[in-house]
Short mmCIF file of C-alpha atoms in Angstrom, two decimals:
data_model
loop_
_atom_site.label_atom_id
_atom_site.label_comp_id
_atom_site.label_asym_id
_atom_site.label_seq_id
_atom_site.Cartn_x
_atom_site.Cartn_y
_atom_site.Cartn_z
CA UNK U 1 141.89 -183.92 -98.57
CA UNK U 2 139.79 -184.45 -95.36
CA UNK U 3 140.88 -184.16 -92.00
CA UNK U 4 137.82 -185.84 -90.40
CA UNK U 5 139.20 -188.33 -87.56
CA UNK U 6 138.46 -192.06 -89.03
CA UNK U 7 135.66 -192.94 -86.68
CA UNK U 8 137.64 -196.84 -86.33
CA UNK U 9 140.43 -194.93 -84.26
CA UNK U 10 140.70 -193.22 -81.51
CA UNK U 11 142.12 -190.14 -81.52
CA UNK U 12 144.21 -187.69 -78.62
CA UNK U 13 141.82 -185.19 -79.35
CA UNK U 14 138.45 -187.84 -78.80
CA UNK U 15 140.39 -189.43 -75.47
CA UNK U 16 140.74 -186.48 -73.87
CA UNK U 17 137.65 -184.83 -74.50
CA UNK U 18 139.01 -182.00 -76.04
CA UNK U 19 136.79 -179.84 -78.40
CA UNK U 20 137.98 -179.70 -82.46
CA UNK U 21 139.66 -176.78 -82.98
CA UNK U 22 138.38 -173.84 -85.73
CA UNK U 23 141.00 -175.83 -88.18
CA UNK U 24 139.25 -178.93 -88.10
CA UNK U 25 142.13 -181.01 -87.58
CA UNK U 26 142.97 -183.36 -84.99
CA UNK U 27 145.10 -183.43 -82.23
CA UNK U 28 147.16 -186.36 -84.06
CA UNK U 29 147.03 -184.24 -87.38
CA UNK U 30 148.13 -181.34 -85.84
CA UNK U 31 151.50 -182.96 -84.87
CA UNK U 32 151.91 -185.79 -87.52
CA UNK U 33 151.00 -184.46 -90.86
CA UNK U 34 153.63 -183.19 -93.36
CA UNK U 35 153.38 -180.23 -94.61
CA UNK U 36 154.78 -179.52 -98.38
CA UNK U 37 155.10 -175.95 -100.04
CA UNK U 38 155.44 -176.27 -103.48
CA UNK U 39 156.77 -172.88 -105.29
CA UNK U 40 156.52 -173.93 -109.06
CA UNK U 41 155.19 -170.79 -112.05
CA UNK U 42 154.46 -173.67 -114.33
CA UNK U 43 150.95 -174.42 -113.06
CA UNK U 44 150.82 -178.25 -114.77
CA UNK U 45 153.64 -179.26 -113.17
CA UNK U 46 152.83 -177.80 -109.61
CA UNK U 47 149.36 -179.60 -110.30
CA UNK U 48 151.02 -183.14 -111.09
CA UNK U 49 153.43 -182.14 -107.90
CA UNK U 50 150.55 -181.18 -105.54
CA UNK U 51 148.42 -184.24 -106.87
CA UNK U 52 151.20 -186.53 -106.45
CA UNK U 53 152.19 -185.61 -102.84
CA UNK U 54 148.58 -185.29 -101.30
CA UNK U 55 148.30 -189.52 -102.80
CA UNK U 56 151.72 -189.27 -100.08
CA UNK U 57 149.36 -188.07 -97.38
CA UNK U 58 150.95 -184.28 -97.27
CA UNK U 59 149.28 -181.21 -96.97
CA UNK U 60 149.81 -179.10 -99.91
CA UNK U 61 149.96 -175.57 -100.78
CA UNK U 62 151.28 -174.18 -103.76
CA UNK U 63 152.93 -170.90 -104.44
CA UNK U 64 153.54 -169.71 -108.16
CA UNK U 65 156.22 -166.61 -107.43
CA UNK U 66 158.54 -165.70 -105.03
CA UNK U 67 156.97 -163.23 -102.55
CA UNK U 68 154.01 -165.86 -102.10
CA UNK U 69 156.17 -168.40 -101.30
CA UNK U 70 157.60 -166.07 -98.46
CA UNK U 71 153.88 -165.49 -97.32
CA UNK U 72 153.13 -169.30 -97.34
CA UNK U 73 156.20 -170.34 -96.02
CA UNK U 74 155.39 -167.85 -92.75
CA UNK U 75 152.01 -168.90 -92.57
CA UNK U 76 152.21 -172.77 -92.68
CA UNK U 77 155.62 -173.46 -91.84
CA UNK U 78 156.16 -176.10 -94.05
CA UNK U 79 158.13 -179.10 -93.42
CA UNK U 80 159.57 -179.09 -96.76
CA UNK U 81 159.95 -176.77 -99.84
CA UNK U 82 159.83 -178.10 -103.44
CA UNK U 83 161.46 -174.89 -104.77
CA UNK U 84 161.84 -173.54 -108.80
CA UNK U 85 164.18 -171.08 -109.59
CA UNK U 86 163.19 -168.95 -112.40
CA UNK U 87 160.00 -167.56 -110.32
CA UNK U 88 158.38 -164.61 -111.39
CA UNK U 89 158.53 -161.40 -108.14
CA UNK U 90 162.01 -163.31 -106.99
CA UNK U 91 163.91 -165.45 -108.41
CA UNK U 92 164.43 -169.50 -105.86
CA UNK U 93 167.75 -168.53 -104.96
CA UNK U 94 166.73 -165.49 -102.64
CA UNK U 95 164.10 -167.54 -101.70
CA UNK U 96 165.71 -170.30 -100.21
CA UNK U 97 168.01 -167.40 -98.69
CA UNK U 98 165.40 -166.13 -97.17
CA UNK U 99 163.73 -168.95 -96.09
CA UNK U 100 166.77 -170.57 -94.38
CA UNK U 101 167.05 -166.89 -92.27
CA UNK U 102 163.66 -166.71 -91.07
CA UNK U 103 163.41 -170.38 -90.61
CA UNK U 104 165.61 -173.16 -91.63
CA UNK U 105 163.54 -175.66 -93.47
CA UNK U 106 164.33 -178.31 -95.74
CA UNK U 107 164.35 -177.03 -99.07
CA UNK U 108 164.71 -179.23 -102.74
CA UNK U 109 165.35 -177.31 -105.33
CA UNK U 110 163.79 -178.42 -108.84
CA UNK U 111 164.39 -176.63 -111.69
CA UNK U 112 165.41 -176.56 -115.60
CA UNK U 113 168.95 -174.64 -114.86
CA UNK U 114 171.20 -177.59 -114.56
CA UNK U 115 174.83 -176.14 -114.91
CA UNK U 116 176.86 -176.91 -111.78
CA UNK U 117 177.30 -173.31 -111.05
CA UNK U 118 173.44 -172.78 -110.72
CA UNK U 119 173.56 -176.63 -108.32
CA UNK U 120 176.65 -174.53 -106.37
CA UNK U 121 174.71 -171.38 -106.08
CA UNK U 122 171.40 -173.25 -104.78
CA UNK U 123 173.31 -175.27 -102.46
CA UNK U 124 175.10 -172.54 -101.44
CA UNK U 125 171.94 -170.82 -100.80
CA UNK U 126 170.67 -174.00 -98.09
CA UNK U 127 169.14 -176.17 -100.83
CA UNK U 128 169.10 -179.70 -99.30
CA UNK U 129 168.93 -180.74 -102.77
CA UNK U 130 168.63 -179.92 -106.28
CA UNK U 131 167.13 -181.56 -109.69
CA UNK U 132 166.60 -180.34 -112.84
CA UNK U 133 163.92 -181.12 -115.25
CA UNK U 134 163.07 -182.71 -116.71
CA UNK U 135 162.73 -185.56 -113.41
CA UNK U 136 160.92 -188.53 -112.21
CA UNK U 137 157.99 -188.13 -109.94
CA UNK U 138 158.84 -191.05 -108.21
CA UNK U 139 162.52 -189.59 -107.92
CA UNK U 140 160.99 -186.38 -106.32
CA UNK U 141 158.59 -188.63 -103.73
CA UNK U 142 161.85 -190.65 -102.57
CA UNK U 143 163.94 -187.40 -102.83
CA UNK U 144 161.42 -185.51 -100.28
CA UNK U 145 161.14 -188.66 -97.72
CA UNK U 146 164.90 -188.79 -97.42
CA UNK U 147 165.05 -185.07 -96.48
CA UNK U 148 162.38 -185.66 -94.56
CA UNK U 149 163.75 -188.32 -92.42
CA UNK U 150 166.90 -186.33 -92.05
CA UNK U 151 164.90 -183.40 -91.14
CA UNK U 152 163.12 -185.65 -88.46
CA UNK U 153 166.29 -187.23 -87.09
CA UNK U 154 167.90 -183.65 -86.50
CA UNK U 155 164.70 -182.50 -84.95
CA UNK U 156 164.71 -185.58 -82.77
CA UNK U 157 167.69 -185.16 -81.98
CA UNK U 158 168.09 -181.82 -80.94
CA UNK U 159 164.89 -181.80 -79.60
CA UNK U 160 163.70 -178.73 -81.47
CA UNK U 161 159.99 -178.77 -82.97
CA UNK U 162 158.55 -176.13 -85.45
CA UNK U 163 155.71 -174.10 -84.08
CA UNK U 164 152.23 -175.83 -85.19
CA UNK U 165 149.50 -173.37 -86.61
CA UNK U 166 145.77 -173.91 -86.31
CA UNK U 167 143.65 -171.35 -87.31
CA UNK U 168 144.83 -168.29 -85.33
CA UNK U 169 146.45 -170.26 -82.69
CA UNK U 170 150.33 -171.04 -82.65
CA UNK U 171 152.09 -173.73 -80.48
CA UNK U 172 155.46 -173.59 -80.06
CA UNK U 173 156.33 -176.79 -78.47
CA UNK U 174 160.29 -175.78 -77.68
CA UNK U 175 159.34 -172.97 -76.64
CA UNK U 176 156.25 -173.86 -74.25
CA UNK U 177 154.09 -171.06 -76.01
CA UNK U 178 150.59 -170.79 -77.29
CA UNK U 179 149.71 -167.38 -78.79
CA UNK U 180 147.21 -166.17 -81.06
#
């Protein structure tokens, strides 16, 4: 996916002057795009996933076990987590616990487990929400908007923002921080 500014519109990166950053995003893309971590072992279904939601607009990364979904997660602070639960390194329940300690983020678990007990446990765990495969892509895309938009409307209205990464910069918008 590029991130090259459309040359039709103007950007808040182009009408201030401001140089690109070692990213290559802009300004606009830094704060607008949505960011989806996919954690799925089953590498033609993450594919489908990851081709699916980059047609959405979202950034993508994928993560195949547990402990690199931890690493991703830290490093790109996604908006949203598409999670599995039988993941090689650690299984998705300790993930999503471990995700919703560091960071709360809005996590959709999708999976082939689909007793109640294992829904209970996930849920239990922070899930947002859970499906089981075998599922409909276009279930998934309308899933992730409406956490999405109910991620958005808490932000909004709490006022908190996550922390935007570009390159080795952070900006923590709540916090009125940049740090490398």
């Amino acid at each position: 996916m590029s991130h090259q500014p459309r040359d039709s519109e103007p950007n808040r990166s182009q009408a201030h002057g401001y140089p690109p950053n070692s990213s290559g995003l802009t300004i606009d893309e830094l704060f607008d795009e949505t960011t989806v971590l996919i954690v799925e072992d089953e590498p033609a279904i993450a594919s489908a996933i990851a081709r699916r939601m980059t047609v959405e607009g979202w950034r993508v990364e994928v993560a195949a076990d547990g402990p690199s979904a931890l690493e991703s997660a830290a490093r790109i602070m996604p908006d949203v987590v598409i999670l599995d639960v039988m993941l090689p390194g650690m299984d998705g329940f300790e993930v999503c616990r471990q995700l919703q300690t560091e960071r709360p983020v809005p996590v959709i678990m999708l999976t082939a487990r689909d007793n109640e007990t294992d829904m209970l446990v996930g849920l239990g765990f922070g899930a947002d929400d859970y499906m089981t495969k075998p599922f409909s892509m276009r279930e998934l895309i309308a899933r992730t908007q409406a956490v999405l938009r109910r991620a958005n409307r808490s932000s909004t209205e709490t006022n908190i923002r996550p922390p935007i990464v570009a390159g080795d910069i952070r900006i923590d918008i709540a916090a009125r921080r940049v740090s490398r």
